[in-house]
Each structure stands twice: as C-alpha cells, then as structure tokens.
Short mmCIF file of C-alpha atoms and ligand atoms in Angstrom, two decimals:
data_model
loop_
_atom_site.label_atom_id
_atom_site.label_comp_id
_atom_site.label_asym_id
_atom_site.label_seq_id
_atom_site.Cartn_x
_atom_site.Cartn_y
_atom_site.Cartn_z
CA MET A 44 74.63 -12.10 -23.87
CA ILE A 45 73.23 -9.56 -21.41
CA SER A 46 75.69 -6.83 -19.55
CA VAL A 47 76.40 -6.98 -15.76
CA GLU A 48 73.99 -4.04 -15.07
CA GLU A 49 71.20 -5.56 -17.09
CA ALA A 50 71.77 -8.80 -14.99
CA LEU A 51 71.81 -6.88 -11.75
CA ALA A 52 68.83 -5.18 -12.61
CA HIS A 53 67.33 -8.51 -13.21
CA VAL A 54 68.21 -9.67 -10.02
CA GLY A 55 67.10 -6.98 -8.37
CA ARG A 56 63.65 -7.30 -9.75
CA SER A 57 63.52 -10.94 -8.79
CA ALA A 58 64.84 -10.57 -5.22
CA ARG A 59 61.96 -9.85 -2.45
CA ARG A 60 62.09 -9.24 1.01
CA LEU A 61 61.17 -12.56 2.86
CA ALA A 62 57.73 -12.85 4.55
CA THR A 63 57.75 -11.59 8.20
CA THR A 64 58.01 -14.39 10.85
CA ALA A 65 58.44 -14.44 14.83
CA VAL A 66 61.72 -15.70 15.90
CA PRO A 67 62.78 -16.26 19.58
CA LEU A 68 64.68 -13.29 20.97
CA ARG A 69 68.21 -15.26 21.06
CA GLU A 70 67.80 -15.97 17.32
CA ALA A 71 67.05 -11.88 16.34
CA LEU A 72 70.31 -10.50 16.53
CA GLY A 73 71.24 -8.68 13.25
CA LEU A 74 68.01 -9.27 11.60
CA ARG A 75 65.56 -6.60 10.41
CA LEU A 76 62.99 -5.68 12.89
CA ALA A 77 59.89 -6.09 10.77
CA GLU A 78 57.04 -4.10 12.71
CA ALA A 79 57.57 -1.43 15.34
CA VAL A 80 57.57 -3.01 19.02
CA GLU A 81 55.46 -0.73 21.66
CA SER A 82 55.90 -1.32 25.34
CA THR A 83 53.26 -3.13 27.37
CA LEU A 84 54.71 -1.71 30.62
CA ASP A 85 56.04 1.35 32.13
CA SER A 86 59.92 1.44 32.26
CA PRO A 87 60.69 1.35 35.55
CA PRO A 88 57.56 -0.26 36.41
CA PHE A 89 57.57 1.16 39.72
CA ASP A 90 59.35 4.41 41.40
CA LYS A 91 62.80 2.95 41.75
CA SER A 92 65.75 3.43 43.87
CA MET A 93 68.97 4.05 41.87
CA LEU A 94 70.81 4.06 45.06
CA ASP A 95 71.73 2.33 47.97
CA GLY A 96 70.54 4.74 50.85
CA TYR A 97 67.54 5.98 52.70
CA ALA A 98 64.31 7.12 51.57
CA ILE A 99 62.98 10.27 53.14
CA ARG A 100 60.72 13.29 52.63
CA VAL A 101 62.76 16.19 51.95
CA ASP A 102 60.51 18.70 53.62
CA ASP A 103 60.82 16.88 56.96
CA PRO A 104 63.02 19.17 59.02
CA ALA A 105 64.55 16.42 61.19
CA PRO A 106 68.35 16.32 60.95
CA THR A 107 68.01 12.45 62.08
CA ARG A 108 65.68 9.77 61.05
CA ARG A 109 64.54 6.45 62.64
CA ILE A 110 65.03 3.59 60.30
CA VAL A 111 61.54 1.60 60.44
CA ALA A 112 62.25 -0.94 57.39
CA GLU A 113 64.75 -2.36 55.00
CA VAL A 114 63.74 -2.90 51.30
CA ILE A 115 66.10 -5.03 49.08
CA ALA A 116 65.45 -5.09 45.49
CA GLY A 117 62.92 -7.67 44.46
CA ASP A 118 61.06 -6.98 47.67
CA VAL A 119 57.80 -4.96 48.30
CA PRO A 120 57.96 -2.01 50.73
CA ARG A 121 55.48 -2.58 53.53
CA HIS A 122 56.08 0.62 55.49
CA ALA A 123 55.51 4.11 54.46
CA VAL A 124 57.96 6.90 55.22
CA GLY A 125 56.49 9.58 57.84
CA PRO A 126 57.76 12.26 59.89
CA GLY A 127 61.14 11.56 61.46
CA THR A 128 61.28 8.41 59.68
CA THR A 129 63.03 6.53 56.78
CA VAL A 130 63.20 3.05 55.08
CA ARG A 131 66.84 1.98 53.85
CA LEU A 132 66.55 0.95 50.32
CA MET A 133 69.18 -1.08 48.02
CA THR A 134 69.44 -0.15 44.36
CA GLY A 135 66.60 -1.25 42.56
CA ALA A 136 63.97 -1.73 45.36
CA PRO A 137 60.74 0.18 44.97
CA VAL A 138 60.48 3.56 46.89
CA PRO A 139 57.96 3.48 49.81
CA ASP A 140 55.00 5.73 49.73
CA GLY A 141 55.60 8.93 51.48
CA ALA A 142 59.40 9.24 50.33
CA ASP A 143 60.52 11.78 47.77
CA ALA A 144 64.08 11.42 47.59
CA VAL A 145 66.57 8.56 48.27
CA VAL A 146 70.06 9.85 50.30
CA LYS A 147 73.13 7.93 49.50
CA HIS A 148 74.09 5.66 52.31
CA GLU A 149 77.64 7.31 52.01
CA GLU A 150 76.40 10.46 52.77
CA THR A 151 74.82 9.36 55.87
CA ARG A 152 75.89 8.39 59.25
CA LEU A 153 74.47 5.84 61.48
CA LEU A 154 74.06 6.77 64.84
CA ASP A 155 73.08 3.56 66.33
CA ASP A 156 71.17 0.42 64.97
CA ALA A 157 68.01 2.34 64.30
CA THR A 158 69.01 5.99 63.66
CA VAL A 159 70.63 7.39 60.55
CA GLU A 160 71.92 11.26 60.37
CA LEU A 161 71.07 13.19 57.06
CA PRO A 162 73.95 15.24 55.55
CA ASP A 163 73.83 19.21 55.84
CA GLY A 164 72.45 21.14 53.28
CA LYS A 165 68.88 20.61 51.13
CA ILE A 166 68.19 17.33 49.46
CA ALA A 167 66.33 18.01 45.86
CA PRO A 168 63.01 16.26 45.70
CA GLY A 169 63.20 13.44 43.35
CA ALA A 170 66.99 12.85 44.11
CA GLY A 171 68.07 9.08 43.83
CA ILE A 172 64.52 7.98 42.44
CA MET A 173 63.94 6.93 38.88
CA LEU A 174 60.12 7.71 38.57
CA ARG A 175 57.77 5.19 37.16
CA GLY A 176 57.36 5.37 33.51
CA SER A 177 59.98 8.08 33.03
CA SER A 178 62.04 5.93 30.44
CA PHE A 179 59.01 5.09 28.51
CA HIS A 180 55.35 4.47 29.01
CA ALA A 181 53.09 1.09 28.32
CA GLY A 182 51.85 1.99 24.63
CA GLN A 183 54.83 3.76 23.83
CA GLN A 184 56.79 2.96 20.76
CA VAL A 185 59.91 1.70 21.77
CA LEU A 186 61.70 0.49 18.28
CA GLU A 187 60.75 1.32 15.05
CA ALA A 188 60.01 -1.07 12.04
CA GLY A 189 63.08 -1.58 9.83
CA ARG A 190 65.87 -1.29 12.42
CA TRP A 191 68.68 -3.80 12.31
CA LEU A 192 68.63 -5.63 15.61
CA THR A 193 71.52 -4.97 18.07
CA PRO A 194 72.44 -6.72 21.33
CA ILE A 195 71.05 -3.58 23.10
CA ASP A 196 68.01 -3.64 21.29
CA LEU A 197 67.58 -7.51 22.42
CA GLY A 198 68.11 -6.05 25.92
CA LEU A 199 65.35 -3.94 25.63
CA LEU A 200 63.15 -6.29 24.21
CA ALA A 201 63.88 -8.66 27.12
CA GLU A 202 62.95 -5.78 29.30
CA ILE A 203 59.27 -5.29 27.98
CA GLY A 204 58.92 -9.03 27.93
CA ARG A 205 59.27 -9.71 24.41
CA ASP A 206 60.58 -13.45 23.91
CA HIS A 207 59.79 -13.63 20.31
CA VAL A 208 60.25 -10.92 17.83
CA PRO A 209 58.67 -10.29 14.40
CA VAL A 210 61.48 -10.04 11.87
CA THR A 211 62.75 -10.42 8.42
CA PRO A 212 64.14 -14.02 8.78
CA ARG A 213 67.85 -14.98 7.79
CA PRO A 214 67.53 -16.21 4.19
CA ARG A 215 68.15 -20.00 3.76
CA VAL A 216 70.56 -20.96 1.02
CA ALA A 217 71.23 -24.42 -0.28
CA VAL A 218 74.63 -25.18 -1.72
CA LEU A 219 75.25 -27.98 -4.44
CA ALA A 220 78.59 -28.65 -6.36
CA THR A 221 78.23 -30.55 -9.63
CA GLY A 222 80.58 -32.29 -11.50
CA ASN A 223 81.73 -35.93 -12.32
CA GLU A 224 85.66 -34.79 -11.55
CA LEU A 225 84.72 -33.82 -7.96
CA VAL A 226 85.57 -35.49 -4.92
CA GLU A 227 85.09 -33.80 -1.23
CA CYS A 228 88.14 -32.40 0.58
CA GLY A 229 88.98 -35.36 3.06
CA GLU A 230 88.84 -38.02 0.30
CA PRO A 231 91.93 -38.95 -2.02
CA VAL A 232 91.89 -37.80 -5.50
CA ALA A 233 92.38 -39.96 -8.58
CA VAL A 234 93.70 -39.15 -11.86
CA GLY A 235 91.53 -36.69 -13.52
CA GLN A 236 89.58 -35.83 -10.33
CA ILE A 237 89.80 -32.28 -8.69
CA ARG A 238 88.66 -31.44 -4.93
CA ASN A 239 85.35 -29.68 -4.43
CA SER A 240 86.42 -25.83 -3.48
CA ASN A 241 83.38 -24.19 -4.48
CA GLY A 242 81.13 -25.95 -1.79
CA PRO A 243 83.33 -24.96 1.35
CA MET A 244 84.08 -21.61 -0.37
CA LEU A 245 80.26 -20.55 -0.66
CA LEU A 246 79.28 -22.33 2.52
CA ALA A 247 81.63 -19.94 4.30
CA ALA A 248 81.17 -17.02 2.63
CA LEU A 249 77.09 -17.39 3.43
CA GLU A 250 77.88 -17.99 6.75
CA GLU A 251 80.12 -14.83 6.92
CA MET A 252 76.88 -13.05 5.75
CA ARG A 253 74.71 -14.63 8.92
CA VAL A 254 72.72 -16.81 6.45
CA ALA A 255 71.12 -20.26 7.30
CA THR A 256 72.92 -23.07 4.87
CA ILE A 257 72.01 -26.41 3.57
CA ASP A 258 74.67 -28.34 2.25
CA LEU A 259 73.70 -30.68 -0.41
CA GLY A 260 77.40 -31.90 -1.09
CA ILE A 261 78.08 -32.86 -4.76
CA GLY A 262 76.14 -34.07 -7.51
CA ARG A 263 77.52 -36.14 -10.26
CA ASP A 264 76.39 -35.19 -13.97
CA ASP A 265 73.55 -37.23 -13.97
CA ARG A 266 69.85 -35.98 -14.67
CA GLU A 267 68.22 -38.05 -12.28
CA ILE A 268 71.04 -37.23 -9.61
CA LEU A 269 70.86 -33.73 -10.28
CA GLN A 270 66.94 -33.66 -10.09
CA ASP A 271 66.78 -35.08 -6.63
CA PHE A 272 69.35 -32.73 -5.09
CA MET A 273 67.63 -29.73 -6.84
CA ARG A 274 64.37 -30.37 -5.55
CA GLN A 275 65.62 -30.66 -2.25
CA GLY A 276 67.41 -27.23 -2.81
CA LEU A 277 64.29 -25.72 -4.19
CA ASP A 278 62.93 -26.12 -0.60
CA ALA A 279 65.45 -23.17 0.44
CA ASP A 280 65.01 -19.34 -0.31
CA VAL A 281 68.13 -19.65 -2.76
CA LEU A 282 69.59 -22.46 -4.46
CA LEU A 283 73.37 -22.36 -5.50
CA VAL A 284 74.39 -24.83 -8.00
CA THR A 285 78.31 -24.71 -9.12
CA GLY A 286 79.24 -25.98 -12.27
CA GLY A 287 77.44 -27.51 -15.37
CA VAL A 288 76.18 -24.05 -16.67
CA SER A 289 78.59 -23.74 -19.65
CA ALA A 290 78.18 -25.29 -23.17
CA GLY A 291 79.79 -28.68 -22.58
CA VAL A 292 77.87 -32.05 -22.95
CA MET A 293 77.88 -32.65 -19.39
CA ASP A 294 75.97 -29.25 -18.53
CA LEU A 295 73.10 -30.27 -17.55
CA VAL A 296 72.13 -27.69 -14.99
CA PRO A 297 70.03 -25.52 -17.04
CA GLY A 298 67.83 -28.39 -18.48
CA VAL A 299 67.35 -30.06 -15.12
CA LEU A 300 66.22 -26.79 -13.69
CA ALA A 301 63.68 -26.24 -16.42
CA GLU A 302 62.41 -29.73 -15.67
CA LEU A 303 61.99 -28.80 -12.22
CA GLY A 304 59.94 -25.41 -13.10
CA VAL A 305 62.61 -22.94 -12.58
CA ALA A 306 61.95 -20.01 -15.19
CA GLU A 307 65.08 -18.77 -16.54
CA VAL A 308 65.70 -15.40 -15.89
CA PHE A 309 69.06 -15.06 -17.81
CA HIS A 310 72.10 -17.16 -18.98
CA LYS A 311 75.51 -15.70 -19.77
CA VAL A 312 76.67 -12.27 -18.88
CA ARG A 313 79.10 -10.07 -20.66
CA MET A 314 81.94 -10.45 -17.91
CA LYS A 315 85.14 -11.92 -17.24
CA PRO A 316 85.39 -14.26 -15.12
CA GLY A 317 81.87 -15.79 -14.90
CA LYS A 318 80.26 -15.67 -18.25
CA PRO A 319 77.93 -18.86 -18.03
CA LEU A 320 76.39 -17.40 -15.26
CA TRP A 321 72.71 -18.81 -14.94
CA PHE A 322 69.75 -17.13 -13.14
CA GLY A 323 65.90 -18.35 -12.69
CA THR A 324 63.33 -18.04 -10.16
CA ARG A 325 60.81 -20.58 -9.11
CA GLU A 326 57.28 -19.86 -7.75
CA ARG A 327 55.72 -22.35 -5.45
CA ASP A 328 52.85 -22.03 -3.00
CA ALA A 329 53.62 -17.88 -2.78
CA ARG A 330 57.03 -18.69 -2.25
CA ARG A 331 59.71 -17.52 -4.51
CA THR A 332 63.14 -19.29 -4.77
CA LEU A 333 65.75 -17.83 -6.48
CA VAL A 334 68.44 -20.01 -8.32
CA PHE A 335 72.09 -19.20 -9.28
CA GLY A 336 73.81 -21.58 -11.64
CA LEU A 337 77.19 -20.47 -11.29
CA PRO A 338 80.15 -21.50 -13.52
CA GLY A 339 82.32 -24.26 -11.74
CA ASN A 340 85.73 -22.50 -11.95
CA PRO A 341 86.16 -21.26 -8.34
CA VAL A 342 87.39 -17.49 -9.49
CA SER A 343 84.09 -17.46 -11.50
CA THR A 344 81.95 -18.64 -8.88
CA LEU A 345 83.54 -16.31 -6.45
CA VAL A 346 83.06 -13.30 -8.86
CA SER A 347 79.51 -14.18 -9.72
CA TRP A 348 78.75 -14.61 -5.69
CA GLU A 349 80.15 -11.40 -4.96
CA LEU A 350 78.25 -9.62 -8.13
CA PHE A 351 75.17 -10.99 -7.95
CA VAL A 352 74.40 -13.39 -5.00
CA LYS A 353 75.36 -11.24 -2.15
CA PRO A 354 73.07 -8.28 -3.43
CA ALA A 355 70.20 -10.38 -3.72
CA LEU A 356 70.85 -12.17 -0.31
CA ARG A 357 70.71 -8.47 1.10
CA VAL A 358 67.17 -8.14 -0.40
CA LEU A 359 65.91 -11.28 1.04
CA ALA A 360 67.31 -10.20 4.45
CA GLY A 361 65.33 -6.74 4.02
CA GLU A 362 67.81 -4.17 2.67
CA GLU A 363 66.73 -2.38 -0.33
CA PHE A 364 68.24 -3.71 -3.62
CA SER A 365 71.77 -2.01 -4.24
CA THR A 366 74.57 -2.98 -6.95
CA PRO A 367 77.85 -3.85 -5.61
CA ARG A 368 79.62 -1.00 -4.19
CA THR A 369 82.75 0.31 -5.81
CA VAL A 370 85.63 2.68 -4.46
CA ARG A 371 88.05 4.53 -6.64
CA GLY A 372 91.49 3.69 -6.35
CA VAL A 373 95.14 4.49 -8.23
CA LEU A 374 96.95 1.69 -9.86
CA THR A 375 100.25 1.08 -8.58
CA ASP A 376 101.19 -0.76 -11.97
CA GLU A 377 100.04 -0.75 -15.26
CA VAL A 378 97.43 -2.66 -16.77
CA ASN A 379 96.85 -4.45 -20.48
CA HIS A 380 93.38 -5.09 -21.05
CA ARG A 381 91.75 -7.12 -24.13
CA GLY A 382 88.13 -8.17 -25.02
CA GLY A 383 84.79 -7.37 -25.27
CA ARG A 384 83.83 -8.18 -21.93
CA PRO A 385 84.90 -6.22 -18.55
CA THR A 386 87.12 -7.85 -16.35
CA TYR A 387 86.87 -8.33 -12.47
CA ASN A 388 90.64 -8.91 -12.11
CA PRO A 389 91.73 -9.76 -8.32
CA CYS A 390 93.86 -7.11 -6.63
CA LYS A 391 94.93 -5.48 -3.43
CA ILE A 392 93.60 -2.50 -2.18
CA ASP A 393 95.35 -0.68 0.16
CA PHE A 394 93.50 2.17 2.00
CA GLY A 395 96.67 3.08 4.39
CA ARG A 396 98.55 3.98 1.48
CA ARG A 397 97.29 6.63 -0.70
CA GLU A 398 98.02 8.57 -3.77
CA ALA A 399 96.38 11.89 -4.52
CA GLY A 400 94.04 11.15 -1.72
CA GLN A 401 92.94 7.63 -3.06
CA PRO A 402 93.78 4.12 -2.20
CA THR A 403 96.30 2.46 -3.92
CA VAL A 404 95.30 -0.71 -5.96
CA GLU A 405 97.88 -3.17 -7.03
CA PRO A 406 96.54 -5.75 -9.74
CA LEU A 407 97.33 -9.36 -9.24
CA ALA A 408 98.77 -11.81 -11.72
CA TRP A 409 96.44 -14.46 -12.09
CA ARG A 410 95.90 -17.42 -14.18
CA GLY A 411 92.47 -17.18 -15.24
CA SER A 412 89.24 -18.61 -13.59
CA ALA A 413 90.77 -21.63 -12.09
CA ASP A 414 93.43 -19.93 -10.02
CA LEU A 415 92.05 -19.52 -6.65
CA ALA A 416 95.47 -19.46 -5.08
CA ALA A 417 95.82 -15.83 -6.90
CA LEU A 418 92.43 -14.76 -5.24
CA THR A 419 93.82 -15.57 -1.67
CA ARG A 420 95.95 -12.85 -2.19
CA ALA A 421 93.34 -10.24 -3.26
CA ASN A 422 91.04 -8.31 -1.02
CA ALA A 423 89.46 -6.69 -4.13
CA LEU A 424 88.12 -6.95 -7.64
CA ALA A 425 89.45 -4.25 -10.03
CA VAL A 426 86.80 -3.56 -12.62
CA LEU A 427 88.22 -3.00 -15.76
CA PRO A 428 85.88 -1.92 -18.41
CA ALA A 429 85.75 -3.71 -21.72
CA GLY A 430 87.98 -2.94 -24.83
CA ASP A 431 91.50 -3.03 -25.83
CA TYR A 432 93.24 -0.55 -23.89
CA GLN A 433 96.22 0.24 -21.32
CA LEU A 434 96.14 1.51 -18.00
CA ALA A 435 99.27 3.31 -16.67
CA ALA A 436 100.54 3.14 -13.06
CA GLY A 437 98.87 6.21 -11.55
CA GLN A 438 95.61 6.04 -13.51
CA GLU A 439 92.28 5.57 -11.55
CA VAL A 440 90.32 2.22 -11.57
CA ASP A 441 87.05 1.37 -9.64
CA VAL A 442 87.26 -1.36 -7.10
CA ILE A 443 84.91 -3.91 -5.37
CA ALA A 444 85.98 -4.74 -1.69
CA LEU A 445 85.60 -8.31 -1.00
CA SER A 446 85.37 -7.66 2.54
CA PRO A 447 82.55 -9.52 4.10
CA ARG A 448 79.31 -7.36 5.34
CA ALA A 449 76.43 -9.54 6.76
CA CYS A 450 73.15 -9.42 5.64
CA GLY A 451 71.89 -6.24 7.63
CA ARG A 452 74.46 -4.20 9.36
P1 AMP B 631 81.76 -26.45 -15.40
O1 AMP B 631 81.20 -25.13 -15.16
O2 AMP B 631 81.16 -27.60 -14.68
O3 AMP B 631 82.24 -26.67 -17.03
O4 AMP B 631 83.28 -26.30 -14.70
C1 AMP B 631 84.31 -25.59 -15.06
C2 AMP B 631 85.53 -25.90 -14.27
O5 AMP B 631 85.49 -25.67 -12.74
C3 AMP B 631 85.75 -27.25 -14.53
O6 AMP B 631 87.31 -27.15 -14.62
C4 AMP B 631 85.71 -27.94 -13.33
O7 AMP B 631 86.53 -29.16 -13.03
C5 AMP B 631 85.77 -26.77 -12.34
N1 AMP B 631 85.04 -27.02 -11.27
C6 AMP B 631 83.71 -27.38 -11.36
N2 AMP B 631 83.14 -27.65 -9.92
C7 AMP B 631 84.22 -27.13 -9.23
C8 AMP B 631 84.21 -27.22 -7.79
N3 AMP B 631 83.01 -27.28 -7.12
N4 AMP B 631 85.39 -26.99 -7.08
C9 AMP B 631 86.50 -26.55 -7.91
N5 AMP B 631 86.39 -26.65 -8.95
C10 AMP B 631 85.22 -26.89 -9.90
MG1 MG B 632 80.91 -29.50 -14.80
#
C-alpha cells in the first residue's frame, strides 16, 4: 500500500493539460488562455471624441464658432473644422479633420442655432480626444498566454473581434455509481437498498469547479453492465467510478477497467477513510483518460475527491500540479488517534476565532466513512498523522479546507 504523498505524485505525473481548443467567446470565462492574443486593430480605431461637445482648432483665436455639422457616434464626419467653425460631436463620434480638441458642451454657450461661444482661457490641444491607437495598436499583444480569462478579458476580446478563443478546455468528467444496493434519489428503497448519494455529491462538486459533467447514473454489479457504462465513460477526460473497488466478491471495478484497457497506476492508499482508492489511465488516439475508482462510502468518496481528483482536474484545466493546500490551526478539543494510517478527520475551522494567531479547529465526532451527515457539519478535514497518540486542545494540526475553488481562478 502506498502513502498519500506517493499516490499524489502518481496523479501529478499522470495528469496533463488538455490540448488547446478554440471555444466561442461566451464559453471562455474562467478558462486558461492557451495562446497570447494580438490585436488586429488599433484601439480606438479612430480619433474619438470622449465628450458631447464641439470640435475646434485650439490655435483659432475666434471666441465664437459657427456650427457647420453634427456627428453622432457611428457616423462619419463629412466636414472638416476650419477657422471660425466647429462641428458638434457626440461621445464616441470620430473627430473631424482639422480639429485638435473637443470642448465640453457644458462649458460652451449657444448664442443662436448655429453659433457657439467657447469658454475663456486656453484649451489644451488633444483635450476631449482619445487618439487612434492610444490604448493599443494593431499587432500589439493585449493578453498573455496562461491567464485565466475574466469578464473584463472577454470584453477586450470582443472589442478586437475575437469570437473564438484558444483555451485549455474545461475537462469533461463522467460519473458512475456502482452497486446492486443503490437506487436513485427519487425512487423508493426496499429492504437492503440505499440511495445513491455519491452521484449527486460528485456531480455537484464537479459543477462547482465548473467542469463539464456526464452523469452515467447507477451501474449494477455485473461485468457486462459495468463494461458498457465504463466504455461510455472512457470517452471523457476523467471517469469517476464509485464503489466496487474494495475486496468484496462484488468489487468488479478494477477487473472491468483492466478489460477495457485501463492501466492500473495504484490501488489502495494508506489513508483513512479512502483506503481502497484505485487509479489508472487509458491512452487512446493520443488522448488520455484518467480513471478514479473511489471507495463507495460517501465520506471516503469525498475525501478521495478532495485529495486526488481535484488536483488532477486542475492540471487538466491548465494549472501546475499542486497537492491539496493545508493551513495550520489550533485544536479546540483533544484528539485520540490510533492506527497506522493518517486520518482525514471532518472538522470545523474558524478563521474568525483565533488562538495564538491561528484559526481554531474543532474536530467533529463521526461514525466512520458512511457518516455523510457528520460531514455536512464540517468545512475542513484535519490531517491526523498515522500512529497511536493523543493531541491536547491547543495543539496544532494541519487542515485541508473543503471550500470550493474552480478550475482556474
Ligand atoms: P463498496 O465500495 O462498493 O464496497 O461500497 C462500500 C459501501 O458504500 C457500501 O456500504 C455501499 O452500500 C456504500 N455505497 C456504495 N456506493 C454508494 C453510493 N453511490 N452512495 C451511497 N453509498 C454507497
Ligand atoms: Mg459495491
């Protein structure tokens, strides 16, 4: 059995960034921009009025100007500005030839329909005008490769006319729950049956990471049924199977995956809960699918998801591999630990309540790996190292927060 650290290193080596694809601009939010983007146009594309006002020549000494035309945004000026004349402009209108400043409408006074008086004092050349290309030029890089696209970035891409964007795509993840005892949430349960809680939990966790999901539902513990489902699931970038990876007679998942050409990377990890975790990869047509066989008990599934699946998904989406982030906290209660595996113990971390500058960590009572209700009260997992020992209240522990974070930032 390998350690959590070794298992994570395997996952880190197996996961790789998805191939760049062009997606429609409206689907690019939060994704990693795979290539630098250069503009094909100047911004602004013409000398542009930033005000509603009057286009003038600043070296024209006349205190009043004759209004020879009006240009609204979207129109093209047909009259140049010459001595003694002006063109009325609306914000966003192109500045006519001959003008080198725009005077704000509110600073002028209309003497009659066609004559405007300018304010006293000197008007600076360039006032009220944003010159063509003053934000960026055609050929200039406007967004660098590797950034996580924000709404503002999408606005800029729209400005330069990029309706498709080269990105690292959202990973596609298929979810299959296995077990003869399972029924879907809306169905009645007979004696011996339980409802499929892993499926909805994982699908929601994936959606929280803004990953594309494929819900394969429930597969009975039957070789052929599982083969059919898993074959479908292997079209995805990641296949998550829950249940059927322990040592029971119905734990068919590793065998079926092997039959489908999925190469085992590891099976069983020294951790509690989650020991039966299975991980493998399949290569097909230069595409790699990562397969996680998550132990069926919901708390084990969730802990395995946090520790191993999330870091893998982030790599596929374009981040560098990193192990789950831990923070230090101070225990509010004592903890007794037994056994040769580290325990990922549901706990409540409180960043608002600090002791010696560190957040407090309340270890929660839980009845083992099927106690999903205990996990609903938790917002983190305390990492309790292997061994037989007692930690007193006030001692420090490492904690993994269960807070969501999307693929990307
Ligand atoms: P397994 O890993 O298939 O041996 O399952 C371990 C335990 O988890 C058994 O008690 C199962 O009934 C339970 N279990 C398996 N899959 C699910 C699921 N999708 N939702 C809730 N419990 C499950
Ligand atoms: Mg089972």
